[in-house]
């Protein structure tokens, strides 16, 4: 009777063990290799589908391309407090059309 109480007390003080998780879901290495080969073939089979779908989307996108509407010159769009540091007083950095027109205007002003 005393022996059973001692065993019961020891077991109560011991930390409970957790079960070991089998993340690979068991199975042999041969089964894992077969599953890997199966998913590899599924992936290779999906690549042509992805390429065709991408080509379809690109075609759909570029077939509906329309020219943008004319820009409306709102007064707040080109409000300048001081000139830009790259020489053109009123042209944005990447606005090449404006820079070309500014150079032509400057050349015409200098020619007179």
mmCIF file of N, CA, C and O in Angstrom:
data_model
loop_
_atom_site.group_PDB
_atom_site.id
_atom_site.type_symbol
_atom_site.label_atom_id
_atom_site.label_comp_id
_atom_site.label_asym_id
_atom_site.label_seq_id
_atom_site.Cartn_x
_atom_site.Cartn_y
_atom_site.Cartn_z
ATOM 1 N N UNK A 1 0.828 -1.187 0.000
ATOM 2 C CA UNK A 1 0.000 0.000 0.000
ATOM 3 C C UNK A 1 0.883 1.264 0.000
ATOM 4 O O UNK A 1 0.618 2.201 -0.725
ATOM 5 N N UNK A 2 1.928 1.223 0.842
ATOM 6 C CA UNK A 2 2.823 2.357 0.920
ATOM 7 C C UNK A 2 3.618 2.501 -0.385
ATOM 8 O O UNK A 2 3.896 3.602 -0.850
ATOM 9 N N UNK A 3 3.980 1.385 -1.003
ATOM 10 C CA UNK A 3 4.727 1.390 -2.255
ATOM 11 C C UNK A 3 3.905 2.010 -3.380
ATOM 12 O O UNK A 3 4.425 2.785 -4.185
ATOM 13 N N UNK A 4 2.629 1.716 -3.440
ATOM 14 C CA UNK A 4 1.776 2.276 -4.475
ATOM 15 C C UNK A 4 1.587 3.774 -4.290
ATOM 16 O O UNK A 4 1.513 4.527 -5.259
ATOM 17 N N UNK A 5 1.534 4.238 -3.024
ATOM 18 C CA UNK A 5 1.421 5.673 -2.776
ATOM 19 C C UNK A 5 2.694 6.398 -3.199
ATOM 20 O O UNK A 5 2.653 7.506 -3.727
ATOM 21 N N UNK A 6 3.839 5.772 -2.965
ATOM 22 C CA UNK A 6 5.100 6.391 -3.373
ATOM 23 C C UNK A 6 5.173 6.496 -4.892
ATOM 24 O O UNK A 6 5.603 7.529 -5.436
ATOM 25 N N UNK A 7 4.783 5.449 -5.605
ATOM 26 C CA UNK A 7 4.788 5.483 -7.069
ATOM 27 C C UNK A 7 3.798 6.524 -7.595
ATOM 28 O O UNK A 7 4.088 7.239 -8.560
ATOM 29 N N UNK A 8 2.671 6.611 -6.965
ATOM 30 C CA UNK A 8 1.666 7.591 -7.376
ATOM 31 C C UNK A 8 2.190 9.010 -7.176
ATOM 32 O O UNK A 8 2.013 9.883 -8.033
ATOM 33 N N UNK A 9 2.891 9.276 -6.066
ATOM 34 C CA UNK A 9 3.446 10.599 -5.794
ATOM 35 C C UNK A 9 4.552 10.930 -6.794
ATOM 36 O O UNK A 9 4.652 12.056 -7.283
ATOM 37 N N UNK A 10 5.419 9.947 -7.123
ATOM 38 C CA UNK A 10 6.482 10.177 -8.095
ATOM 39 C C UNK A 10 5.915 10.513 -9.468
ATOM 40 O O UNK A 10 6.387 11.420 -10.154
ATOM 41 N N UNK A 11 4.928 9.765 -9.885
ATOM 42 C CA UNK A 11 4.321 10.002 -11.200
ATOM 43 C C UNK A 11 3.594 11.343 -11.254
ATOM 44 O O UNK A 11 3.539 11.976 -12.302
ATOM 45 N N UNK A 12 3.056 11.786 -10.140
ATOM 46 C CA UNK A 12 2.352 13.067 -10.109
ATOM 47 C C UNK A 12 3.334 14.228 -10.231
ATOM 48 O O UNK A 12 3.016 15.261 -10.815
ATOM 49 N N UNK A 13 4.548 14.054 -9.691
ATOM 50 C CA UNK A 13 5.543 15.118 -9.735
ATOM 51 C C UNK A 13 6.266 15.184 -11.078
ATOM 52 O O UNK A 13 6.839 16.206 -11.428
ATOM 53 N N UNK A 14 6.277 14.092 -11.811
ATOM 54 C CA UNK A 14 6.956 14.057 -13.100
ATOM 55 C C UNK A 14 6.201 14.882 -14.139
ATOM 56 O O UNK A 14 4.983 14.899 -14.166
ATOM 57 N N UNK A 15 6.959 15.583 -15.000
ATOM 58 C CA UNK A 15 6.322 16.376 -16.055
ATOM 59 C C UNK A 15 5.731 15.434 -17.105
ATOM 60 O O UNK A 15 6.352 14.431 -17.466
ATOM 61 N N UNK A 16 4.549 15.755 -17.575
ATOM 62 C CA UNK A 16 3.946 14.873 -18.595
ATOM 63 C C UNK A 16 4.722 14.964 -19.909
ATOM 64 O O UNK A 16 5.186 16.028 -20.304
ATOM 65 N N UNK A 17 4.906 13.846 -20.555
ATOM 66 C CA UNK A 17 5.609 13.812 -21.837
ATOM 67 C C UNK A 17 4.656 14.146 -22.966
ATOM 68 O O UNK A 17 3.505 13.735 -22.969
ATOM 69 N N UNK A 18 5.202 14.891 -23.933
ATOM 70 C CA UNK A 18 4.400 15.196 -25.108
ATOM 71 C C UNK A 18 4.721 14.182 -26.191
ATOM 72 O O UNK A 18 5.857 13.704 -26.304
ATOM 73 N N UNK A 19 3.747 13.906 -27.005
ATOM 74 C CA UNK A 19 3.943 12.969 -28.103
ATOM 75 C C UNK A 19 4.823 13.613 -29.173
ATOM 76 O O UNK A 19 4.759 14.806 -29.411
ATOM 77 N N UNK A 20 5.649 12.829 -29.811
ATOM 78 C CA UNK A 20 6.521 13.314 -30.872
ATOM 79 C C UNK A 20 5.691 13.440 -32.140
ATOM 80 O O UNK A 20 5.005 12.503 -32.542
ATOM 81 N N UNK A 21 5.771 14.618 -32.771
ATOM 82 C CA UNK A 21 4.985 14.849 -33.987
ATOM 83 C C UNK A 21 5.705 14.271 -35.187
ATOM 84 O O UNK A 21 6.899 14.462 -35.357
ATOM 85 N N UNK A 22 4.973 13.607 -36.040
ATOM 86 C CA UNK A 22 5.501 13.081 -37.296
ATOM 87 C C UNK A 22 5.085 14.025 -38.410
ATOM 88 O O UNK A 22 4.011 13.903 -38.974
ATOM 89 N N UNK A 23 5.936 15.027 -38.714
ATOM 90 C CA UNK A 23 5.570 16.031 -39.691
ATOM 91 C C UNK A 23 5.586 15.501 -41.116
ATOM 92 O O UNK A 23 4.934 16.028 -41.993
ATOM 93 N N UNK A 24 6.337 14.466 -41.359
ATOM 94 C CA UNK A 24 6.399 13.946 -42.717
ATOM 95 C C UNK A 24 5.338 12.875 -42.962
ATOM 96 O O UNK A 24 5.335 12.232 -43.994
ATOM 97 N N UNK A 25 4.468 12.696 -42.018
ATOM 98 C CA UNK A 25 3.338 11.767 -42.122
ATOM 99 C C UNK A 25 3.791 10.334 -42.308
ATOM 100 O O UNK A 25 3.124 9.523 -42.922
ATOM 101 N N UNK A 26 4.933 10.008 -41.778
ATOM 102 C CA UNK A 26 5.408 8.625 -41.836
ATOM 103 C C UNK A 26 5.754 8.204 -43.248
ATOM 104 O O UNK A 26 6.008 9.020 -44.122
ATOM 105 N N UNK A 27 5.769 6.934 -43.488
ATOM 106 C CA UNK A 27 6.068 6.432 -44.821
ATOM 107 C C UNK A 27 7.557 6.217 -45.001
ATOM 108 O O UNK A 27 8.388 6.745 -44.275
ATOM 109 N N UNK A 28 7.878 5.446 -45.992
ATOM 110 C CA UNK A 28 9.280 5.138 -46.254
ATOM 111 C C UNK A 28 9.896 6.186 -47.173
ATOM 112 O O UNK A 28 9.208 7.031 -47.744
ATOM 113 N N UNK A 29 11.196 6.098 -47.345
ATOM 114 C CA UNK A 29 11.890 7.047 -48.216
ATOM 115 C C UNK A 29 11.477 6.836 -49.667
ATOM 116 O O UNK A 29 11.378 7.795 -50.433
ATOM 117 N N UNK A 30 11.185 5.616 -50.048
ATOM 118 C CA UNK A 30 10.741 5.342 -51.425
ATOM 119 C C UNK A 30 9.413 6.032 -51.714
ATOM 120 O O UNK A 30 9.210 6.580 -52.809
ATOM 121 N N UNK A 31 8.506 6.034 -50.710
ATOM 122 C CA UNK A 31 7.227 6.728 -50.895
ATOM 123 C C UNK A 31 7.431 8.232 -51.025
ATOM 124 O O UNK A 31 6.785 8.883 -51.852
ATOM 125 N N UNK A 32 8.357 8.778 -50.242
ATOM 126 C CA UNK A 32 8.644 10.208 -50.333
ATOM 127 C C UNK A 32 9.218 10.564 -51.698
ATOM 128 O O UNK A 32 8.877 11.602 -52.277
ATOM 129 N N UNK A 33 10.059 9.728 -52.237
ATOM 130 C CA UNK A 33 10.653 9.977 -53.556
ATOM 131 C C UNK A 33 9.576 9.935 -54.634
ATOM 132 O O UNK A 33 9.550 10.759 -55.549
ATOM 133 N N UNK A 34 8.646 8.986 -54.523
ATOM 134 C CA UNK A 34 7.548 8.891 -55.495
ATOM 135 C C UNK A 34 6.662 10.133 -55.444
ATOM 136 O O UNK A 34 6.270 10.666 -56.485
ATOM 137 N N UNK A 35 6.348 10.616 -54.251
ATOM 138 C CA UNK A 35 5.517 11.819 -54.115
ATOM 139 C C UNK A 35 6.255 13.028 -54.672
ATOM 140 O O UNK A 35 5.671 13.887 -55.352
ATOM 141 N N UNK A 36 7.574 13.097 -54.428
ATOM 142 C CA UNK A 36 8.360 14.206 -54.956
ATOM 143 C C UNK A 36 8.354 14.192 -56.482
ATOM 144 O O UNK A 36 8.175 15.227 -57.123
ATOM 145 N N UNK A 37 8.505 13.003 -57.075
ATOM 146 C CA UNK A 37 8.486 12.898 -58.543
ATOM 147 C C UNK A 37 7.125 13.290 -59.097
ATOM 148 O O UNK A 37 7.030 13.941 -60.139
ATOM 149 N N UNK A 38 6.061 12.890 -58.397
ATOM 150 C CA UNK A 38 4.705 13.242 -58.845
ATOM 151 C C UNK A 38 4.525 14.753 -58.875
ATOM 152 O O UNK A 38 4.058 15.314 -59.869
ATOM 153 N N UNK A 39 4.928 15.453 -57.811
ATOM 154 C CA UNK A 39 4.745 16.903 -57.758
ATOM 155 C C UNK A 39 5.683 17.635 -58.704
ATOM 156 O O UNK A 39 5.367 18.719 -59.191
ATOM 157 N N UNK A 40 6.824 17.025 -58.979
ATOM 158 C CA UNK A 40 7.734 17.615 -59.958
ATOM 159 C C UNK A 40 7.094 17.584 -61.347
ATOM 160 O O UNK A 40 7.154 18.560 -62.099
ATOM 161 N N UNK A 41 6.461 16.465 -61.689
ATOM 162 C CA UNK A 41 5.791 16.350 -62.990
ATOM 163 C C UNK A 41 4.580 17.287 -63.066
ATOM 164 O O UNK A 41 4.320 17.886 -64.115
ATOM 165 N N UNK A 42 3.849 17.430 -61.972
ATOM 166 C CA UNK A 42 2.714 18.353 -61.956
ATOM 167 C C UNK A 42 3.213 19.779 -62.172
ATOM 168 O O UNK A 42 2.605 20.560 -62.915
ATOM 169 N N UNK A 43 4.347 20.140 -61.543
ATOM 170 C CA UNK A 43 4.902 21.484 -61.709
ATOM 171 C C UNK A 43 5.337 21.721 -63.141
ATOM 172 O O UNK A 43 5.080 22.785 -63.715
ATOM 173 N N UNK A 44 6.027 20.745 -63.749
ATOM 174 C CA UNK A 44 6.459 20.898 -65.138
ATOM 175 C C UNK A 44 5.258 20.972 -66.083
ATOM 176 O O UNK A 44 5.294 21.660 -67.090
ATOM 177 N N UNK A 45 4.195 20.279 -65.757
ATOM 178 C CA UNK A 45 2.984 20.344 -66.572
ATOM 179 C C UNK A 45 2.293 21.690 -66.456
ATOM 180 O O UNK A 45 1.609 22.133 -67.380
ATOM 181 N N UNK A 46 2.464 22.375 -65.327
ATOM 182 C CA UNK A 46 1.826 23.664 -65.129
ATOM 183 C C UNK A 46 2.551 24.812 -65.812
ATOM 184 O O UNK A 46 1.950 25.852 -66.072
ATOM 185 N N UNK A 47 3.835 24.654 -66.104
ATOM 186 C CA UNK A 47 4.594 25.738 -66.728
ATOM 187 C C UNK A 47 4.038 26.159 -68.091
ATOM 188 O O UNK A 47 3.899 27.356 -68.346
ATOM 189 N N UNK A 48 3.707 25.237 -69.000
ATOM 190 C CA UNK A 48 3.113 25.682 -70.271
ATOM 191 C C UNK A 48 1.777 26.404 -70.069
ATOM 192 O O UNK A 48 1.479 27.369 -70.769
ATOM 193 N N UNK A 49 0.999 25.939 -69.103
ATOM 194 C CA UNK A 49 -0.265 26.617 -68.818
ATOM 195 C C UNK A 49 -0.018 28.050 -68.373
ATOM 196 O O UNK A 49 -0.690 28.982 -68.828
ATOM 197 N N UNK A 50 0.954 28.242 -67.502
ATOM 198 C CA UNK A 50 1.266 29.584 -67.022
ATOM 199 C C UNK A 50 1.747 30.465 -68.165
ATOM 200 O O UNK A 50 1.375 31.632 -68.273
ATOM 201 N N UNK A 51 2.586 29.909 -69.068
ATOM 202 C CA UNK A 51 3.090 30.683 -70.205
ATOM 203 C C UNK A 51 1.947 31.074 -71.146
ATOM 204 O O UNK A 51 1.866 32.227 -71.595
ATOM 205 N N UNK A 52 1.053 30.146 -71.426
ATOM 206 C CA UNK A 52 -0.079 30.442 -72.312
ATOM 207 C C UNK A 52 -1.018 31.469 -71.678
ATOM 208 O O UNK A 52 -1.502 32.379 -72.348
ATOM 209 N N UNK A 53 -1.274 31.322 -70.394
ATOM 210 C CA UNK A 53 -2.153 32.262 -69.719
ATOM 211 C C UNK A 53 -1.518 33.656 -69.679
ATOM 212 O O UNK A 53 -2.209 34.664 -69.851
ATOM 213 N N UNK A 54 -0.198 33.729 -69.464
ATOM 214 C CA UNK A 54 0.489 35.018 -69.484
ATOM 215 C C UNK A 54 0.409 35.676 -70.852
ATOM 216 O O UNK A 54 0.193 36.881 -70.967
ATOM 217 N N UNK A 55 0.602 34.868 -71.918
ATOM 218 C CA UNK A 55 0.508 35.411 -73.275
ATOM 219 C C UNK A 55 -0.910 35.909 -73.555
ATOM 220 O O UNK A 55 -1.101 36.955 -74.181
ATOM 221 N N UNK A 56 -1.905 35.158 -73.103
ATOM 222 C CA UNK A 56 -3.295 35.565 -73.284
ATOM 223 C C UNK A 56 -3.565 36.899 -72.586
ATOM 224 O O UNK A 56 -4.186 37.803 -73.158
ATOM 225 N N UNK A 57 -3.092 37.033 -71.344
ATOM 226 C CA UNK A 57 -3.321 38.275 -70.591
ATOM 227 C C UNK A 57 -2.617 39.456 -71.245
ATOM 228 O O UNK A 57 -3.181 40.556 -71.310
ATOM 229 N N UNK A 58 -1.385 39.241 -71.729
ATOM 230 C CA UNK A 58 -0.659 40.329 -72.395
ATOM 231 C C UNK A 58 -1.399 40.752 -73.666
ATOM 232 O O UNK A 58 -1.534 41.941 -73.950
ATOM 233 N N UNK A 59 -1.869 39.777 -74.438
ATOM 234 C CA UNK A 59 -2.607 40.087 -75.664
ATOM 235 C C UNK A 59 -3.888 40.857 -75.342
ATOM 236 O O UNK A 59 -4.221 41.834 -76.001
ATOM 237 N N UNK A 60 -4.579 40.414 -74.325
ATOM 238 C CA UNK A 60 -5.828 41.077 -73.925
ATOM 239 C C UNK A 60 -5.545 42.512 -73.464
ATOM 240 O O UNK A 60 -6.288 43.435 -73.796
ATOM 241 N N UNK A 61 -4.461 42.694 -72.745
ATOM 242 C CA UNK A 61 -4.125 44.022 -72.232
ATOM 243 C C UNK A 61 -3.740 44.969 -73.368
ATOM 244 O O UNK A 61 -4.229 46.097 -73.434
ATOM 245 N N UNK A 62 -2.873 44.537 -74.267
ATOM 246 C CA UNK A 62 -2.377 45.429 -75.306
ATOM 247 C C UNK A 62 -3.351 45.607 -76.478
ATOM 248 O O UNK A 62 -3.211 46.543 -77.241
ATOM 249 N N UNK A 63 -4.345 44.747 -76.599
ATOM 250 C CA UNK A 63 -5.304 44.921 -77.692
ATOM 251 C C UNK A 63 -6.303 46.034 -77.390
ATOM 252 O O UNK A 63 -6.946 46.547 -78.295
ATOM 253 N N UNK A 64 -6.429 46.429 -76.139
ATOM 254 C CA UNK A 64 -7.378 47.479 -75.763
ATOM 255 C C UNK A 64 -6.680 48.795 -75.455
ATOM 256 O O UNK A 64 -7.239 49.651 -74.798
ATOM 257 N N UNK A 65 -5.464 48.952 -75.923
ATOM 258 C CA UNK A 65 -4.719 50.169 -75.631
ATOM 259 C C UNK A 65 -5.267 51.325 -76.454
ATOM 260 O O UNK A 65 -5.386 51.244 -77.656
ATOM 261 N N UNK A 66 -5.592 52.401 -75.786
ATOM 262 C CA UNK A 66 -6.102 53.598 -76.461
ATOM 263 C C UNK A 66 -5.155 54.750 -76.165
ATOM 264 O O UNK A 66 -4.476 54.769 -75.139
ATOM 265 N N UNK A 67 -5.146 55.706 -77.050
ATOM 266 C CA UNK A 67 -4.324 56.889 -76.836
ATOM 267 C C UNK A 67 -4.921 57.706 -75.688
ATOM 268 O O UNK A 67 -6.141 57.826 -75.570
ATOM 269 N N UNK A 68 -4.068 58.267 -74.848
ATOM 270 C CA UNK A 68 -4.608 59.064 -73.734
ATOM 271 C C UNK A 68 -5.255 60.347 -74.242
ATOM 272 O O UNK A 68 -4.902 60.873 -75.300
ATOM 273 N N UNK A 69 -6.192 60.830 -73.496
ATOM 274 C CA UNK A 69 -6.884 62.068 -73.865
ATOM 275 C C UNK A 69 -5.917 63.239 -73.736
ATOM 276 O O UNK A 69 -4.881 63.157 -73.078
ATOM 277 N N UNK A 70 -6.258 64.333 -74.387
ATOM 278 C CA UNK A 70 -5.410 65.518 -74.308
ATOM 279 C C UNK A 70 -5.357 66.027 -72.878
ATOM 280 O O UNK A 70 -6.334 65.952 -72.137
ATOM 281 N N UNK A 71 -4.190 66.546 -72.513
ATOM 282 C CA UNK A 71 -4.038 67.075 -71.171
ATOM 283 C C UNK A 71 -4.730 68.433 -71.078
ATOM 284 O O UNK A 71 -4.571 69.284 -71.934
ATOM 285 N N UNK A 72 -5.495 68.597 -70.026
ATOM 286 C CA UNK A 72 -6.162 69.871 -69.784
ATOM 287 C C UNK A 72 -5.209 70.725 -68.959
ATOM 288 O O UNK A 72 -4.757 70.292 -67.891
ATOM 289 N N UNK A 73 -4.866 71.915 -69.408
ATOM 290 C CA UNK A 73 -3.886 72.746 -68.686
ATOM 291 C C UNK A 73 -4.511 73.446 -67.479
ATOM 292 O O UNK A 73 -4.819 74.636 -67.510
ATOM 293 N N UNK A 74 -4.703 72.705 -66.398
ATOM 294 C CA UNK A 74 -5.223 73.303 -65.176
ATOM 295 C C UNK A 74 -4.175 74.261 -64.601
ATOM 296 O O UNK A 74 -2.972 74.001 -64.687
ATOM 297 N N UNK A 75 -4.585 75.367 -63.995
ATOM 298 C CA UNK A 75 -3.592 76.348 -63.506
ATOM 299 C C UNK A 75 -2.730 75.821 -62.357
ATOM 300 O O UNK A 75 -1.618 76.268 -62.171
ATOM 301 N N UNK A 76 -3.209 74.864 -61.588
ATOM 302 C CA UNK A 76 -2.427 74.384 -60.449
ATOM 303 C C UNK A 76 -1.393 73.324 -60.851
ATOM 304 O O UNK A 76 -0.564 72.943 -60.036
ATOM 305 N N UNK A 77 -1.425 72.864 -62.092
ATOM 306 C CA UNK A 77 -0.534 71.778 -62.496
ATOM 307 C C UNK A 77 0.916 72.226 -62.664
ATOM 308 O O UNK A 77 1.832 71.481 -62.385
ATOM 309 N N UNK A 78 1.175 73.408 -63.143
ATOM 310 C CA UNK A 78 2.549 73.876 -63.390
ATOM 311 C C UNK A 78 2.876 75.088 -62.543
ATOM 312 O O UNK A 78 3.499 76.033 -62.997
ATOM 313 N N UNK A 79 2.472 75.066 -61.300
ATOM 314 C CA UNK A 79 2.757 76.172 -60.402
ATOM 315 C C UNK A 79 4.222 76.049 -59.968
ATOM 316 O O UNK A 79 4.629 75.040 -59.404
ATOM 317 N N UNK A 80 5.035 77.080 -60.250
ATOM 318 C CA UNK A 80 6.457 77.049 -59.936
ATOM 319 C C UNK A 80 6.803 78.206 -59.010
ATOM 320 O O UNK A 80 6.526 79.365 -59.319
ATOM 321 N N UNK A 81 7.441 77.904 -57.885
ATOM 322 C CA UNK A 81 7.870 78.938 -56.952
ATOM 323 C C UNK A 81 9.275 79.428 -57.297
ATOM 324 O O UNK A 81 9.623 80.563 -57.033
ATOM 325 N N UNK A 82 10.093 78.532 -57.873
ATOM 326 C CA UNK A 82 11.450 78.904 -58.282
ATOM 327 C C UNK A 82 11.848 77.993 -59.442
ATOM 328 O O UNK A 82 11.251 76.933 -59.650
ATOM 329 N N UNK A 83 12.857 78.386 -60.228
ATOM 330 C CA UNK A 83 13.225 77.581 -61.393
ATOM 331 C C UNK A 83 13.890 76.265 -60.971
ATOM 332 O O UNK A 83 14.477 76.152 -59.906
ATOM 333 N N UNK A 84 13.796 75.271 -61.855
ATOM 334 C CA UNK A 84 14.424 73.983 -61.596
ATOM 335 C C UNK A 84 15.941 74.099 -61.730
ATOM 336 O O UNK A 84 16.441 74.928 -62.490
ATOM 337 N N UNK A 85 16.707 73.266 -61.050
ATOM 338 C CA UNK A 85 18.171 73.378 -61.110
ATOM 339 C C UNK A 85 18.787 72.803 -62.383
ATOM 340 O O UNK A 85 19.987 72.935 -62.577
ATOM 341 N N UNK A 86 18.035 72.188 -63.274
ATOM 342 C CA UNK A 86 18.612 71.568 -64.473
ATOM 343 C C UNK A 86 18.477 72.435 -65.722
ATOM 344 O O UNK A 86 18.490 71.935 -66.833
ATOM 345 N N UNK A 87 18.353 73.707 -65.564
ATOM 346 C CA UNK A 87 18.408 74.612 -66.706
ATOM 347 C C UNK A 87 17.068 75.031 -67.254
ATOM 348 O O UNK A 87 16.832 76.202 -67.461
ATOM 349 N N UNK A 88 16.175 74.123 -67.510
ATOM 350 C CA UNK A 88 14.856 74.480 -68.031
ATOM 351 C C UNK A 88 14.043 75.098 -66.911
ATOM 352 O O UNK A 88 13.894 74.510 -65.843
ATOM 353 N N UNK A 89 13.539 76.269 -67.164
ATOM 354 C CA UNK A 89 12.841 76.974 -66.097
ATOM 355 C C UNK A 89 11.476 76.386 -65.790
ATOM 356 O O UNK A 89 11.032 76.403 -64.659
ATOM 357 N N UNK A 90 10.802 75.827 -66.801
ATOM 358 C CA UNK A 90 9.425 75.389 -66.599
ATOM 359 C C UNK A 90 9.203 73.923 -66.982
ATOM 360 O O UNK A 90 8.088 73.476 -67.032
ATOM 361 N N UNK A 91 10.265 73.170 -67.256
ATOM 362 C CA UNK A 91 10.104 71.776 -67.695
ATOM 363 C C UNK A 91 10.479 70.817 -66.573
ATOM 364 O O UNK A 91 11.484 71.012 -65.895
ATOM 365 N N UNK A 92 9.674 69.760 -66.413
ATOM 366 C CA UNK A 92 10.006 68.718 -65.451
ATOM 367 C C UNK A 92 11.269 67.989 -65.898
ATOM 368 O O UNK A 92 11.706 68.102 -67.043
ATOM 369 N N UNK A 93 11.839 67.176 -65.021
ATOM 370 C CA UNK A 93 13.104 66.508 -65.314
ATOM 371 C C UNK A 93 12.981 65.544 -66.487
ATOM 372 O O UNK A 93 13.860 65.468 -67.338
ATOM 373 N N UNK A 94 11.896 64.809 -66.597
ATOM 374 C CA UNK A 94 11.738 63.801 -67.653
ATOM 375 C C UNK A 94 10.776 64.239 -68.756
ATOM 376 O O UNK A 94 10.368 63.425 -69.569
ATOM 377 N N UNK A 95 10.410 65.491 -68.810
ATOM 378 C CA UNK A 95 9.498 65.993 -69.836
ATOM 379 C C UNK A 95 10.318 66.448 -71.051
ATOM 380 O O UNK A 95 10.646 67.616 -71.213
ATOM 381 N N UNK A 96 10.674 65.484 -71.912
ATOM 382 C CA UNK A 96 11.560 65.761 -73.037
ATOM 383 C C UNK A 96 10.896 66.625 -74.108
ATOM 384 O O UNK A 96 11.544 67.419 -74.773
ATOM 385 N N UNK A 97 9.593 66.463 -74.274
ATOM 386 C CA UNK A 97 8.871 67.279 -75.260
ATOM 387 C C UNK A 97 8.921 68.758 -74.868
ATOM 388 O O UNK A 97 9.158 69.629 -75.710
ATOM 389 N N UNK A 98 8.724 69.048 -73.597
ATOM 390 C CA UNK A 98 8.786 70.431 -73.114
ATOM 391 C C UNK A 98 10.194 70.992 -73.274
ATOM 392 O O UNK A 98 10.375 72.140 -73.667
ATOM 393 N N UNK A 99 11.203 70.181 -72.994
ATOM 394 C CA UNK A 99 12.585 70.641 -73.133
ATOM 395 C C UNK A 99 12.927 70.947 -74.584
ATOM 396 O O UNK A 99 13.636 71.907 -74.879
ATOM 397 N N UNK A 100 12.415 70.105 -75.504
ATOM 398 C CA UNK A 100 12.656 70.345 -76.919
ATOM 399 C C UNK A 100 12.013 71.666 -77.357
ATOM 400 O O UNK A 100 12.627 72.471 -78.066
ATOM 401 N N UNK A 101 10.782 71.908 -76.908
ATOM 402 C CA UNK A 101 10.099 73.165 -77.236
ATOM 403 C C UNK A 101 10.810 74.360 -76.606
ATOM 404 O O UNK A 101 10.925 75.426 -77.228
ATOM 405 N N UNK A 102 11.326 74.203 -75.388
ATOM 406 C CA UNK A 102 12.035 75.305 -74.719
ATOM 407 C C UNK A 102 13.330 75.626 -75.454
ATOM 408 O O UNK A 102 13.682 76.802 -75.622
ATOM 409 N N UNK A 103 14.054 74.577 -75.902
ATOM 410 C CA UNK A 103 15.284 74.813 -76.662
ATOM 411 C C UNK A 103 14.993 75.516 -77.983
ATOM 412 O O UNK A 103 15.725 76.411 -78.408
ATOM 413 N N UNK A 104 13.891 75.117 -78.631
ATOM 414 C CA UNK A 104 13.525 75.763 -79.921
ATOM 415 C C UNK A 104 13.150 77.216 -79.680
ATOM 416 O O UNK A 104 13.518 78.098 -80.462
ATOM 417 N N UNK A 105 12.444 77.495 -78.596
ATOM 418 C CA UNK A 105 12.057 78.877 -78.279
ATOM 419 C C UNK A 105 13.294 79.718 -77.952
ATOM 420 O O UNK A 105 13.404 80.882 -78.357
ATOM 421 N N UNK A 106 14.241 79.122 -77.205
ATOM 422 C CA UNK A 106 15.477 79.835 -76.876
ATOM 423 C C UNK A 106 16.305 80.102 -78.128
ATOM 424 O O UNK A 106 16.869 81.192 -78.295
ATOM 425 N N UNK A 107 16.366 79.125 -79.057
ATOM 426 C CA UNK A 107 17.117 79.296 -80.287
ATOM 427 C C UNK A 107 16.477 80.379 -81.146
ATOM 428 O O UNK A 107 17.172 81.198 -81.761
ATOM 429 N N UNK A 108 15.153 80.433 -81.175
ATOM 430 C CA UNK A 108 14.450 81.455 -81.959
ATOM 431 C C UNK A 108 14.654 82.828 -81.333
ATOM 432 O O UNK A 108 14.817 83.828 -82.059
ATOM 433 N N UNK A 109 14.690 82.897 -80.000
ATOM 434 C CA UNK A 109 14.894 84.186 -79.322
ATOM 435 C C UNK A 109 16.330 84.692 -79.533
ATOM 436 O O UNK A 109 16.553 85.899 -79.686
ATOM 437 N N UNK A 110 17.301 83.778 -79.534
ATOM 438 C CA UNK A 110 18.698 84.151 -79.725
ATOM 439 C C UNK A 110 18.990 84.520 -81.182
ATOM 440 O O UNK A 110 19.906 85.317 -81.458
ATOM 441 N N UNK A 111 18.238 83.958 -82.122
ATOM 442 C CA UNK A 111 18.460 84.235 -83.540
ATOM 443 C C UNK A 111 17.982 85.641 -83.914
ATOM 444 O O UNK A 111 18.469 86.231 -84.863
ATOM 445 N N UNK A 112 17.063 86.166 -83.172
ATOM 446 C CA UNK A 112 16.521 87.498 -83.513
ATOM 447 C C UNK A 112 17.387 88.610 -83.115
ATOM 448 O O UNK A 112 18.255 88.828 -82.519
#
